[in-house]
Amino acid sequence: MKTILVTGSNGQLGNELRLLAENFSDCHFIFADVEDLDITNKDSINIFFEENNIHYCINCAAYTAVDKAESDKEKAFQINTLGPELLSKACKSSDAVFIHISTDFVFEGTNNIPYTENTNPKPVSVYGESKREGEVKALEYNPATVVIRTSWLYSVHGNNFVKTMIRLGKERDSLGIVFDQTGCPTYAGDLAAAILKIIENLDENKDNKSLFGLYHFSNKGVCSWFDFAYTIFKLNNINIQVKPITTEEYPLPAKRPAYSVMNTKKIQDTFGIEIPYWTDSLETCIKLLNQNA
């Protein structure tokens, strides 16, 4: 029986993996959050790996406060860069596979066609810089590593754009939403399913080293934050006036990529993963939210 460690297990993706884990009786999952394992502490990681005989480590832990990172650079790099480095090294020592989650924020956002895995990253924020360095460290220290960049993650768990829009939509008569930033929302449940399918593929093709490396995953399609918010309100039958505004009209400490759509062909072709269209997955999530309300 293989042991799969999930770090950052109390986050959106960690919680989705926890739900899906129930269907994998041939795997032993260990769900660890910061109180269980400090991914910035080398000794703690090494002891944890030795005691638990880890075969796969899925690193969902991250410093995701994009704006706060601008003034909290040291902590962002500790969690987003040092953490992946130490986990990658521990996986290498334990002959384990490392699966690390990264972000579309590694790109500067000046493209007008979807970014591929071969595009040279150029982050424009501390958060993006720390995540990019984390990618580099993860791939550098363990050849058996899969890095997955994702974007605009949401789920029924934790705090995210979908839940914030639903709350504000019920509190206000109108909202201004940025329309000149384009990307693609990603339902954490879809990403979790993709990760577990990747593990199944790796198990079946243990000697195929070409499967390791960098991949992009987001739901299919393209939208702006304005489109995203408008669709959230429509699916929830929330009557609110949504006003399109520019990035300049809504200044924030951290710069965002204006365009961060990613090409997902590689992960689809390599692992046979089918990716739903973003509005379909959003509808699924909203139905679950309403059931749990």
C-alpha positions as protocol buffer text, in pm:
chain_id: "A"
residue {
  index: 1
  type: MET
  ca { x: 0 y: 0 z: 0 }
}
residue {
  index: 2
  type: LYS
  ca { x: 142 y: 337 z: -101 }
}
residue {
  index: 3
  type: THR
  ca { x: 145 y: 628 z: 142 }
}
residue {
  index: 4
  type: ILE
  ca { x: 44 y: 970 z: 9 }
}
residue {
  index: 5
  type: LEU
  ca { x: 126 y: 1278 z: 214 }
}
residue {
  index: 6
  type: VAL
  ca { x: -87 y: 1588 z: 152 }
}
residue {
  index: 7
  type: THR
  ca { x: 57 y: 1907 z: 301 }
}
residue {
  index: 8
  type: GLY
  ca { x: -157 y: 2217 z: 345 }
}
residue {
  index: 9
  type: SER
  ca { x: -445 y: 1977 z: 393 }
}
residue {
  index: 10
  type: ASN
  ca { x: -685 y: 2232 z: 545 }
}
residue {
  index: 11
  type: GLY
  ca { x: -684 y: 2447 z: 231 }
}
residue {
  index: 12
  type: GLN
  ca { x: -916 y: 2431 z: -68 }
}
residue {
  index: 13
  type: LEU
  ca { x: -722 y: 2168 z: -264 }
}
residue {
  index: 14
  type: GLY
  ca { x: -631 y: 1966 z: 46 }
}
residue {
  index: 15
  type: ASN
  ca { x: -995 y: 1939 z: 145 }
}
residue {
  index: 16
  type: GLU
  ca { x: -1095 y: 1825 z: -204 }
}
residue {
  index: 17
  type: LEU
  ca { x: -822 y: 1559 z: -197 }
}
residue {
  index: 18
  type: ARG
  ca { x: -951 y: 1446 z: 142 }
}
residue {
  index: 19
  type: LEU
  ca { x: -1299 y: 1389 z: -6 }
}
residue {
  index: 20
  type: LEU
  ca { x: -1166 y: 1192 z: -303 }
}
residue {
  index: 21
  type: ALA
  ca { x: -928 y: 986 z: -89 }
}
residue {
  index: 22
  type: GLU
  ca { x: -1224 y: 786 z: 38 }
}
residue {
  index: 23
  type: ASN
  ca { x: -1241 y: 618 z: -305 }
}
residue {
  index: 24
  type: PHE
  ca { x: -878 y: 498 z: -293 }
}
residue {
  index: 25
  type: SER
  ca { x: -877 y: 202 z: -56 }
}
residue {
  index: 26
  type: ASP
  ca { x: -537 y: 86 z: -182 }
}
residue {
  index: 27
  type: CYS
  ca { x: -371 y: 408 z: -60 }
}
residue {
  index: 28
  type: HIS
  ca { x: -288 y: 537 z: 285 }
}
residue {
  index: 29
  type: PHE
  ca { x: -336 y: 913 z: 294 }
}
residue {
  index: 30
  type: ILE
  ca { x: -174 y: 1136 z: 555 }
}
residue {
  index: 31
  type: PHE
  ca { x: -331 y: 1483 z: 569 }
}
residue {
  index: 32
  type: ALA
  ca { x: -101 y: 1731 z: 738 }
}
residue {
  index: 33
  type: ASP
  ca { x: -136 y: 2104 z: 793 }
}
residue {
  index: 34
  type: VAL
  ca { x: 98 y: 2352 z: 960 }
}
residue {
  index: 35
  type: GLU
  ca { x: 22 y: 2225 z: 1311 }
}
residue {
  index: 36
  type: ASP
  ca { x: 120 y: 1872 z: 1203 }
}
residue {
  index: 37
  type: LEU
  ca { x: 421 y: 1949 z: 983 }
}
residue {
  index: 38
  type: ASP
  ca { x: 626 y: 2266 z: 940 }
}
residue {
  index: 39
  type: ILE
  ca { x: 741 y: 2249 z: 578 }
}
residue {
  index: 40
  type: THR
  ca { x: 1004 y: 2517 z: 646 }
}
residue {
  index: 41
  type: ASN
  ca { x: 1178 y: 2301 z: 910 }
}
residue {
  index: 42
  type: LYS
  ca { x: 1425 y: 2053 z: 763 }
}
residue {
  index: 43
  type: ASP
  ca { x: 1451 y: 1833 z: 1072 }
}
residue {
  index: 44
  type: SER
  ca { x: 1074 y: 1807 z: 1115 }
}
residue {
  index: 45
  type: ILE
  ca { x: 1031 y: 1707 z: 752 }
}
residue {
  index: 46
  type: ASN
  ca { x: 1305 y: 1445 z: 761 }
}
residue {
  index: 47
  type: ILE
  ca { x: 1169 y: 1286 z: 1079 }
}
residue {
  index: 48
  type: PHE
  ca { x: 815 y: 1288 z: 936 }
}
residue {
  index: 49
  type: PHE
  ca { x: 929 y: 1114 z: 616 }
}
residue {
  index: 50
  type: GLU
  ca { x: 1133 y: 855 z: 805 }
}
residue {
  index: 51
  type: GLU
  ca { x: 847 y: 770 z: 1040 }
}
residue {
  index: 52
  type: ASN
  ca { x: 578 y: 744 z: 771 }
}
residue {
  index: 53
  type: ASN
  ca { x: 747 y: 583 z: 468 }
}
residue {
  index: 54
  type: ILE
  ca { x: 613 y: 836 z: 216 }
}
residue {
  index: 55
  type: HIS
  ca { x: 571 y: 731 z: -150 }
}
residue {
  index: 56
  type: TYR
  ca { x: 405 y: 1049 z: -280 }
}
residue {
  index: 57
  type: CYS
  ca { x: 399 y: 1401 z: -140 }
}
residue {
  index: 58
  type: ILE
  ca { x: 137 y: 1644 z: -273 }
}
residue {
  index: 59
  type: ASN
  ca { x: 235 y: 1992 z: -159 }
}
residue {
  index: 60
  type: CYS
  ca { x: -77 y: 2208 z: -133 }
}
residue {
  index: 61
  type: ALA
  ca { x: 79 y: 2431 z: 135 }
}
residue {
  index: 62
  type: ALA
  ca { x: 137 y: 2788 z: 21 }
}
residue {
  index: 63
  type: TYR
  ca { x: 150 y: 3150 z: 126 }
}
residue {
  index: 64
  type: THR
  ca { x: -136 y: 3285 z: -86 }
}
residue {
  index: 65
  type: ALA
  ca { x: -192 y: 3635 z: 55 }
}
residue {
  index: 66
  type: VAL
  ca { x: -84 y: 3802 z: -270 }
}
residue {
  index: 67
  type: ASP
  ca { x: -98 y: 4163 z: -147 }
}
residue {
  index: 68
  type: LYS
  ca { x: 35 y: 4096 z: 202 }
}
residue {
  index: 69
  type: ALA
  ca { x: 337 y: 3922 z: 48 }
}
residue {
  index: 70
  type: GLU
  ca { x: 461 y: 4259 z: -81 }
}
residue {
  index: 71
  type: SER
  ca { x: 540 y: 4361 z: 279 }
}
residue {
  index: 72
  type: ASP
  ca { x: 593 y: 4010 z: 416 }
}
residue {
  index: 73
  type: LYS
  ca { x: 849 y: 3888 z: 165 }
}
residue {
  index: 74
  type: GLU
  ca { x: 1053 y: 3674 z: 402 }
}
residue {
  index: 75
  type: LYS
  ca { x: 756 y: 3463 z: 512 }
}
residue {
  index: 76
  type: ALA
  ca { x: 629 y: 3427 z: 154 }
}
residue {
  index: 77
  type: PHE
  ca { x: 967 y: 3293 z: 41 }
}
residue {
  index: 78
  type: GLN
  ca { x: 996 y: 3068 z: 347 }
}
residue {
  index: 79
  type: ILE
  ca { x: 671 y: 2890 z: 267 }
}
residue {
  index: 80
  type: ASN
  ca { x: 664 y: 2914 z: -114 }
}
residue {
  index: 81
  type: THR
  ca { x: 1035 y: 2858 z: -189 }
}
residue {
  index: 82
  type: LEU
  ca { x: 1213 y: 2700 z: 107 }
}
residue {
  index: 83
  type: GLY
  ca { x: 920 y: 2466 z: 179 }
}
residue {
  index: 84
  type: PRO
  ca { x: 918 y: 2307 z: -169 }
}
residue {
  index: 85
  type: GLU
  ca { x: 1297 y: 2283 z: -162 }
}
residue {
  index: 86
  type: LEU
  ca { x: 1300 y: 2089 z: 166 }
}
residue {
  index: 87
  type: LEU
  ca { x: 1010 y: 1866 z: 63 }
}
residue {
  index: 88
  type: SER
  ca { x: 1174 y: 1795 z: -272 }
}
residue {
  index: 89
  type: LYS
  ca { x: 1499 y: 1695 z: -100 }
}
residue {
  index: 90
  type: ALA
  ca { x: 1312 y: 1472 z: 145 }
}
residue {
  index: 91
  type: CYS
  ca { x: 1130 y: 1303 z: -143 }
}
residue {
  index: 92
  type: LYS
  ca { x: 1460 y: 1243 z: -319 }
}
residue {
  index: 93
  type: SER
  ca { x: 1610 y: 1085 z: -6 }
}
residue {
  index: 94
  type: SER
  ca { x: 1301 y: 867 z: 40 }
}
residue {
  index: 95
  type: ASP
  ca { x: 1270 y: 772 z: -329 }
}
residue {
  index: 96
  type: ALA
  ca { x: 929 y: 941 z: -328 }
}
residue {
  index: 97
  type: VAL
  ca { x: 747 y: 1136 z: -599 }
}
residue {
  index: 98
  type: PHE
  ca { x: 694 y: 1507 z: -532 }
}
residue {
  index: 99
  type: ILE
  ca { x: 384 y: 1680 z: -670 }
}
residue {
  index: 100
  type: HIS
  ca { x: 399 y: 2055 z: -618 }
}
residue {
  index: 101
  type: ILE
  ca { x: 124 y: 2308 z: -688 }
}
residue {
  index: 102
  type: SER
  ca { x: 220 y: 2643 z: -840 }
}
residue {
  index: 103
  type: THR
  ca { x: 41 y: 2937 z: -999 }
}
residue {
  index: 104
  type: ASP
  ca { x: -30 y: 3142 z: -1312 }
}
residue {
  index: 105
  type: PHE
  ca { x: 121 y: 3438 z: -1124 }
}
residue {
  index: 106
  type: VAL
  ca { x: 467 y: 3328 z: -1243 }
}
residue {
  index: 107
  type: PHE
  ca { x: 382 y: 3507 z: -1570 }
}
residue {
  index: 108
  type: GLU
  ca { x: 394 y: 3881 z: -1630 }
}
residue {
  index: 109
  type: GLY
  ca { x: 68 y: 3879 z: -1824 }
}
residue {
  index: 110
  type: THR
  ca { x: 166 y: 4046 z: -2152 }
}
residue {
  index: 111
  type: ASN
  ca { x: 75 y: 3751 z: -2376 }
}
residue {
  index: 112
  type: ASN
  ca { x: -232 y: 3739 z: -2596 }
}
residue {
  index: 113
  type: ILE
  ca { x: -224 y: 3363 z: -2650 }
}
residue {
  index: 114
  type: PRO
  ca { x: -230 y: 3097 z: -2374 }
}
residue {
  index: 115
  type: TYR
  ca { x: 97 y: 3037 z: -2192 }
}
residue {
  index: 116
  type: THR
  ca { x: 264 y: 2700 z: -2245 }
}
residue {
  index: 117
  type: GLU
  ca { x: 506 y: 2520 z: -2014 }
}
residue {
  index: 118
  type: ASN
  ca { x: 788 y: 2639 z: -2243 }
}
residue {
  index: 119
  type: THR
  ca { x: 710 y: 3008 z: -2192 }
}
residue {
  index: 120
  type: ASN
  ca { x: 975 y: 3189 z: -1991 }
}
residue {
  index: 121
  type: PRO
  ca { x: 824 y: 3295 z: -1654 }
}
residue {
  index: 122
  type: LYS
  ca { x: 852 y: 3658 z: -1548 }
}
residue {
  index: 123
  type: PRO
  ca { x: 658 y: 3723 z: -1224 }
}
residue {
  index: 124
  type: VAL
  ca { x: 556 y: 4079 z: -1139 }
}
residue {
  index: 125
  type: SER
  ca { x: 484 y: 4034 z: -766 }
}
residue {
  index: 126
  type: VAL
  ca { x: 659 y: 3898 z: -457 }
}
residue {
  index: 127
  type: TYR
  ca { x: 403 y: 3617 z: -444 }
}
residue {
  index: 128
  type: GLY
  ca { x: 476 y: 3527 z: -807 }
}
residue {
  index: 129
  type: GLU
  ca { x: 852 y: 3544 z: -749 }
}
residue {
  index: 130
  type: SER
  ca { x: 832 y: 3319 z: -443 }
}
residue {
  index: 131
  type: LYS
  ca { x: 619 y: 3063 z: -628 }
}
residue {
  index: 132
  type: ARG
  ca { x: 848 y: 3064 z: -931 }
}
residue {
  index: 133
  type: GLU
  ca { x: 1154 y: 3001 z: -712 }
}
residue {
  index: 134
  type: GLY
  ca { x: 961 y: 2720 z: -546 }
}
residue {
  index: 135
  type: GLU
  ca { x: 907 y: 2557 z: -885 }
}
residue {
  index: 136
  type: VAL
  ca { x: 1276 y: 2579 z: -962 }
}
residue {
  index: 137
  type: LYS
  ca { x: 1378 y: 2426 z: -629 }
}
residue {
  index: 138
  type: ALA
  ca { x: 1120 y: 2146 z: -654 }
}
residue {
  index: 139
  type: LEU
  ca { x: 1241 y: 2039 z: -998 }
}
residue {
  index: 140
  type: GLU
  ca { x: 1608 y: 2089 z: -916 }
}
residue {
  index: 141
  type: TYR
  ca { x: 1635 y: 1866 z: -610 }
}
residue {
  index: 142
  type: ASN
  ca { x: 1419 y: 1570 z: -711 }
}
residue {
  index: 143
  type: PRO
  ca { x: 1401 y: 1439 z: -1071 }
}
residue {
  index: 144
  type: ALA
  ca { x: 1077 y: 1257 z: -979 }
}
residue {
  index: 145
  type: THR
  ca { x: 878 y: 1579 z: -951 }
}
residue {
  index: 146
  type: VAL
  ca { x: 556 y: 1702 z: -1112 }
}
residue {
  index: 147
  type: VAL
  ca { x: 488 y: 2076 z: -1085 }
}
residue {
  index: 148
  type: ILE
  ca { x: 133 y: 2182 z: -1168 }
}
residue {
  index: 149
  type: ARG
  ca { x: 53 y: 2548 z: -1228 }
}
residue {
  index: 150
  type: THR
  ca { x: -309 y: 2640 z: -1173 }
}
residue {
  index: 151
  type: SER
  ca { x: -515 y: 2959 z: -1165 }
}
residue {
  index: 152
  type: TRP
  ca { x: -805 y: 3135 z: -991 }
}
residue {
  index: 153
  type: LEU
  ca { x: -872 y: 2843 z: -758 }
}
residue {
  index: 154
  type: TYR
  ca { x: -1209 y: 2814 z: -583 }
}
residue {
  index: 155
  type: SER
  ca { x: -1413 y: 2548 z: -400 }
}
residue {
  index: 156
  type: VAL
  ca { x: -1677 y: 2502 z: -130 }
}
residue {
  index: 157
  type: HIS
  ca { x: -1396 y: 2521 z: 127 }
}
residue {
  index: 158
  type: GLY
  ca { x: -1219 y: 2822 z: 278 }
}
residue {
  index: 159
  type: ASN
  ca { x: -1219 y: 3176 z: 143 }
}
residue {
  index: 160
  type: ASN
  ca { x: -1228 y: 3237 z: -231 }
}
residue {
  index: 161
  type: PHE
  ca { x: -1370 y: 3464 z: -499 }
}
residue {
  index: 162
  type: VAL
  ca { x: -1689 y: 3263 z: -550 }
}
residue {
  index: 163
  type: LYS
  ca { x: -1789 y: 3268 z: -184 }
}
residue {
  index: 164
  type: THR
  ca { x: -1692 y: 3634 z: -148 }
}
residue {
  index: 165
  type: MET
  ca { x: -1906 y: 3734 z: -448 }
}
residue {
  index: 166
  type: ILE
  ca { x: -2207 y: 3541 z: -315 }
}
residue {
  index: 167
  type: ARG
  ca { x: -2174 y: 3712 z: 23 }
}
residue {
  index: 168
  type: LEU
  ca { x: -2129 y: 4062 z: -124 }
}
residue {
  index: 169
  type: GLY
  ca { x: -2405 y: 4002 z: -376 }
}
residue {
  index: 170
  type: LYS
  ca { x: -2650 y: 3949 z: -92 }
}
residue {
  index: 171
  type: GLU
  ca { x: -2526 y: 4255 z: 98 }
}
residue {
  index: 172
  type: ARG
  ca { x: -2502 y: 4518 z: -177 }
}
residue {
  index: 173
  type: ASP
  ca { x: -2699 y: 4663 z: -466 }
}
residue {
  index: 174
  type: SER
  ca { x: -2399 y: 4705 z: -697 }
}
residue {
  index: 175
  type: LEU
  ca { x: -2035 y: 4599 z: -729 }
}
residue {
  index: 176
  type: GLY
  ca { x: -1744 y: 4714 z: -942 }
}
residue {
  index: 177
  type: ILE
  ca { x: -1544 y: 4420 z: -1079 }
}
residue {
  index: 178
  type: VAL
  ca { x: -1219 y: 4433 z: -1277 }
}
residue {
  index: 179
  type: PHE
  ca { x: -1273 y: 4347 z: -1644 }
}
residue {
  index: 180
  type: ASP
  ca { x: -921 y: 4395 z: -1786 }
}
residue {
  index: 181
  type: GLN
  ca { x: -759 y: 4091 z: -1619 }
}
residue {
  index: 182
  type: THR
  ca { x: -815 y: 3770 z: -1812 }
}
residue {
  index: 183
  type: GLY
  ca { x: -756 y: 3412 z: -1700 }
}
residue {
  index: 184
  type: CYS
  ca { x: -952 y: 3102 z: -1614 }
}
residue {
  index: 185
  type: PRO
  ca { x: -1120 y: 2990 z: -1291 }
}
residue {
  index: 186
  type: THR
  ca { x: -1024 y: 2645 z: -1163 }
}
residue {
  index: 187
  type: TYR
  ca { x: -1248 y: 2429 z: -948 }
}
residue {
  index: 188
  type: ALA
  ca { x: -1032 y: 2264 z: -682 }
}
residue {
  index: 189
  type: GLY
  ca { x: -1234 y: 1944 z: -711 }
}
residue {
  index: 190
  type: ASP
  ca { x: -1129 y: 1908 z: -1076 }
}
residue {
  index: 191
  type: LEU
  ca { x: -764 y: 1970 z: -991 }
}
residue {
  index: 192
  type: ALA
  ca { x: -774 y: 1716 z: -706 }
}
residue {
  index: 193
  type: ALA
  ca { x: -917 y: 1452 z: -940 }
}
residue {
  index: 194
  type: ALA
  ca { x: -646 y: 1529 z: -1196 }
}
residue {
  index: 195
  type: ILE
  ca { x: -370 y: 1491 z: -935 }
}
residue {
  index: 196
  type: LEU
  ca { x: -496 y: 1150 z: -828 }
}
residue {
  index: 197
  type: LYS
  ca { x: -521 y: 1041 z: -1192 }
}
residue {
  index: 198
  type: ILE
  ca { x: -159 y: 1152 z: -1239 }
}
residue {
  index: 199
  type: ILE
  ca { x: -56 y: 935 z: -944 }
}
residue {
  index: 200
  type: GLU
  ca { x: -236 y: 637 z: -1101 }
}
residue {
  index: 201
  type: ASN
  ca { x: -51 y: 701 z: -1428 }
}
residue {
  index: 202
  type: LEU
  ca { x: 285 y: 728 z: -1254 }
}
residue {
  index: 203
  type: ASP
  ca { x: 218 y: 402 z: -1068 }
}
residue {
  index: 204
  type: GLU
  ca { x: 144 y: 223 z: -1394 }
}
residue {
  index: 205
  type: ASN
  ca { x: 450 y: 370 z: -1569 }
}
residue {
  index: 206
  type: LYS
  ca { x: 712 y: 371 z: -1294 }
}
residue {
  index: 207
  type: ASP
  ca { x: 1009 y: 373 z: -1534 }
}
residue {
  index: 208
  type: ASN
  ca { x: 882 y: 648 z: -1764 }
}
residue {
  index: 209
  type: LYS
  ca { x: 1082 y: 947 z: -1645 }
}
residue {
  index: 210
  type: SER
  ca { x: 941 y: 1166 z: -1922 }
}
residue {
  index: 211
  type: LEU
  ca { x: 616 y: 1193 z: -1723 }
}
residue {
  index: 212
  type: PHE
  ca { x: 784 y: 1416 z: -1465 }
}
residue {
  index: 213
  type: GLY
  ca { x: 819 y: 1789 z: -1514 }
}
residue {
  index: 214
  type: LEU
  ca { x: 604 y: 2099 z: -1548 }
}
residue {
  index: 215
  type: TYR
  ca { x: 233 y: 2108 z: -1635 }
}
residue {
  index: 216
  type: HIS
  ca { x: -55 y: 2356 z: -1657 }
}
residue {
  index: 217
  type: PHE
  ca { x: -405 y: 2286 z: -1526 }
}
residue {
  index: 218
  type: SER
  ca { x: -711 y: 2509 z: -1526 }
}
residue {
  index: 219
  type: ASN
  ca { x: -1067 y: 2460 z: -1636 }
}
residue {
  index: 220
  type: LYS
  ca { x: -1136 y: 2509 z: -2006 }
}
residue {
  index: 221
  type: GLY
  ca { x: -1229 y: 2849 z: -2139 }
}
residue {
  index: 222
  type: VAL
  ca { x: -1135 y: 3210 z: -2077 }
}
residue {
  index: 223
  type: CYS
  ca { x: -1295 y: 3492 z: -1880 }
}
residue {
  index: 224
  type: SER
  ca { x: -1231 y: 3815 z: -1693 }
}
residue {
  index: 225
  type: TRP
  ca { x: -1299 y: 3866 z: -1323 }
}
residue {
  index: 226
  type: PHE
  ca { x: -1607 y: 4062 z: -1436 }
}
residue {
  index: 227
  type: ASP
  ca { x: -1732 y: 3765 z: -1640 }
}
residue {
  index: 228
  type: PHE
  ca { x: -1660 y: 3533 z: -1347 }
}
residue {
  index: 229
  type: ALA
  ca { x: -1855 y: 3749 z: -1101 }
}
residue {
  index: 230
  type: TYR
  ca { x: -2144 y: 3802 z: -1344 }
}
residue {
  index: 231
  type: THR
  ca { x: -2179 y: 3426 z: -1392 }
}
residue {
  index: 232
  type: ILE
  ca { x: -2165 y: 3361 z: -1017 }
}
residue {
  index: 233
  type: PHE
  ca { x: -2453 y: 3604 z: -959 }
}
residue {
  index: 234
  type: LYS
  ca { x: -2652 y: 3461 z: -1250 }
}
residue {
  index: 235
  type: LEU
  ca { x: -2618 y: 3101 z: -1129 }
}
residue {
  index: 236
  type: ASN
  ca { x: -2723 y: 3209 z: -779 }
}
residue {
  index: 237
  type: ASN
  ca { x: -3016 y: 3421 z: -901 }
}
residue {
  index: 238
  type: ILE
  ca { x: -2866 y: 3722 z: -723 }
}
residue {
  index: 239
  type: ASN
  ca { x: -3004 y: 4050 z: -856 }
}
residue {
  index: 240
  type: ILE
  ca { x: -2717 y: 4298 z: -843 }
}
residue {
  index: 241
  type: GLN
  ca { x: -2573 y: 4559 z: -1075 }
}
residue {
  index: 242
  type: VAL
  ca { x: -2221 y: 4454 z: -1182 }
}
residue {
  index: 243
  type: LYS
  ca { x: -2007 y: 4741 z: -1308 }
}
residue {
  index: 244
  type: PRO
  ca { x: -1691 y: 4673 z: -1514 }
}
residue {
  index: 245
  type: ILE
  ca { x: -1391 y: 4867 z: -1381 }
}
residue {
  index: 246
  type: THR
  ca { x: -1025 y: 4881 z: -1480 }
}
residue {
  index: 247
  type: THR
  ca { x: -729 y: 4761 z: -1277 }
}
residue {
  index: 248
  type: GLU
  ca { x: -627 y: 5125 z: -1233 }
}
residue {
  index: 249
  type: GLU
  ca { x: -961 y: 5199 z: -1070 }
}
residue {
  index: 250
  type: TYR
  ca { x: -904 y: 4925 z: -813 }
}
residue {
  index: 251
  type: PRO
  ca { x: -537 y: 4962 z: -707 }
}
residue {
  index: 252
  type: LEU
  ca { x: -382 y: 4690 z: -492 }
}
residue {
  index: 253
  type: PRO
  ca { x: -31 y: 4652 z: -342 }
}
residue {
  index: 254
  type: ALA
  ca { x: 64 y: 4361 z: -569 }
}
residue {
  index: 255
  type: LYS
  ca { x: 60 y: 4382 z: -946 }
}
residue {
  index: 256
  type: ARG
  ca { x: -148 y: 4116 z: -1123 }
}
residue {
  index: 257
  type: PRO
  ca { x: -87 y: 3965 z: -1467 }
}
residue {
  index: 258
  type: ALA
  ca { x: -336 y: 4119 z: -1710 }
}
residue {
  index: 259
  type: TYR
  ca { x: -351 y: 3793 z: -1906 }
}
residue {
  index: 260
  type: SER
  ca { x: -275 y: 3456 z: -1746 }
}
residue {
  index: 261
  type: VAL
  ca { x: -460 y: 3202 z: -1957 }
}
residue {
  index: 262
  type: MET
  ca { x: -265 y: 2874 z: -1966 }
}
residue {
  index: 263
  type: ASN
  ca { x: -248 y: 2608 z: -2235 }
}
residue {
  index: 264
  type: THR
  ca { x: -346 y: 2273 z: -2076 }
}
residue {
  index: 265
  type: LYS
  ca { x: -282 y: 2046 z: -2376 }
}
residue {
  index: 266
  type: LYS
  ca { x: 27 y: 1883 z: -2224 }
}
residue {
  index: 267
  type: ILE
  ca { x: -140 y: 1757 z: -1906 }
}
residue {
  index: 268
  type: GLN
  ca { x: -446 y: 1640 z: -2102 }
}
residue {
  index: 269
  type: ASP
  ca { x: -244 y: 1448 z: -2360 }
}
residue {
  index: 270
  type: THR
  ca { x: 14 y: 1304 z: -2121 }
}
residue {
  index: 271
  type: PHE
  ca { x: -223 y: 1172 z: -1856 }
}
residue {
  index: 272
  type: GLY
  ca { x: -550 y: 1138 z: -2047 }
}
residue {
  index: 273
  type: ILE
  ca { x: -722 y: 1399 z: -1833 }
}
residue {
  index: 274
  type: GLU
  ca { x: -1054 y: 1546 z: -1943 }
}
residue {
  index: 275
  type: ILE
  ca { x: -1103 y: 1903 z: -1821 }
}
residue {
  index: 276
  type: PRO
  ca { x: -1454 y: 2052 z: -1780 }
}
residue {
  index: 277
  type: TYR
  ca { x: -1550 y: 2395 z: -1908 }
}
residue {
  index: 278
  type: TRP
  ca { x: -1526 y: 2658 z: -1634 }
}
residue {
  index: 279
  type: THR
  ca { x: -1896 y: 2745 z: -1619 }
}
residue {
  index: 280
  type: ASP
  ca { x: -1991 y: 2378 z: -1582 }
}
residue {
  index: 281
  type: SER
  ca { x: -1758 y: 2333 z: -1286 }
}
residue {
  index: 282
  type: LEU
  ca { x: -1873 y: 2661 z: -1134 }
}
residue {
  index: 283
  type: GLU
  ca { x: -2231 y: 2539 z: -1151 }
}
residue {
  index: 284
  type: THR
  ca { x: -2128 y: 2215 z: -976 }
}
residue {
  index: 285
  type: CYS
  ca { x: -1957 y: 2408 z: -697 }
}
residue {
  index: 286
  type: ILE
  ca { x: -2249 y: 2648 z: -649 }
}
residue {
  index: 287
  type: LYS
  ca { x: -2495 y: 2357 z: -623 }
}
residue {
  index: 288
  type: LEU
  ca { x: -2279 y: 2209 z: -345 }
}
residue {
  index: 289
  type: LEU
  ca { x: -2258 y: 2545 z: -170 }
}
residue {
  index: 290
  type: ASN
  ca { x: -2636 y: 2580 z: -178 }
}
residue {
  index: 291
  type: GLN
  ca { x: -2683 y: 2225 z: -49 }
}
residue {
  index: 292
  type: ASN
  ca { x: -2453 y: 2300 z: 243 }
}
residue {
  index: 293
  type: ALA
  ca { x: -2610 y: 2638 z: 319 }
}
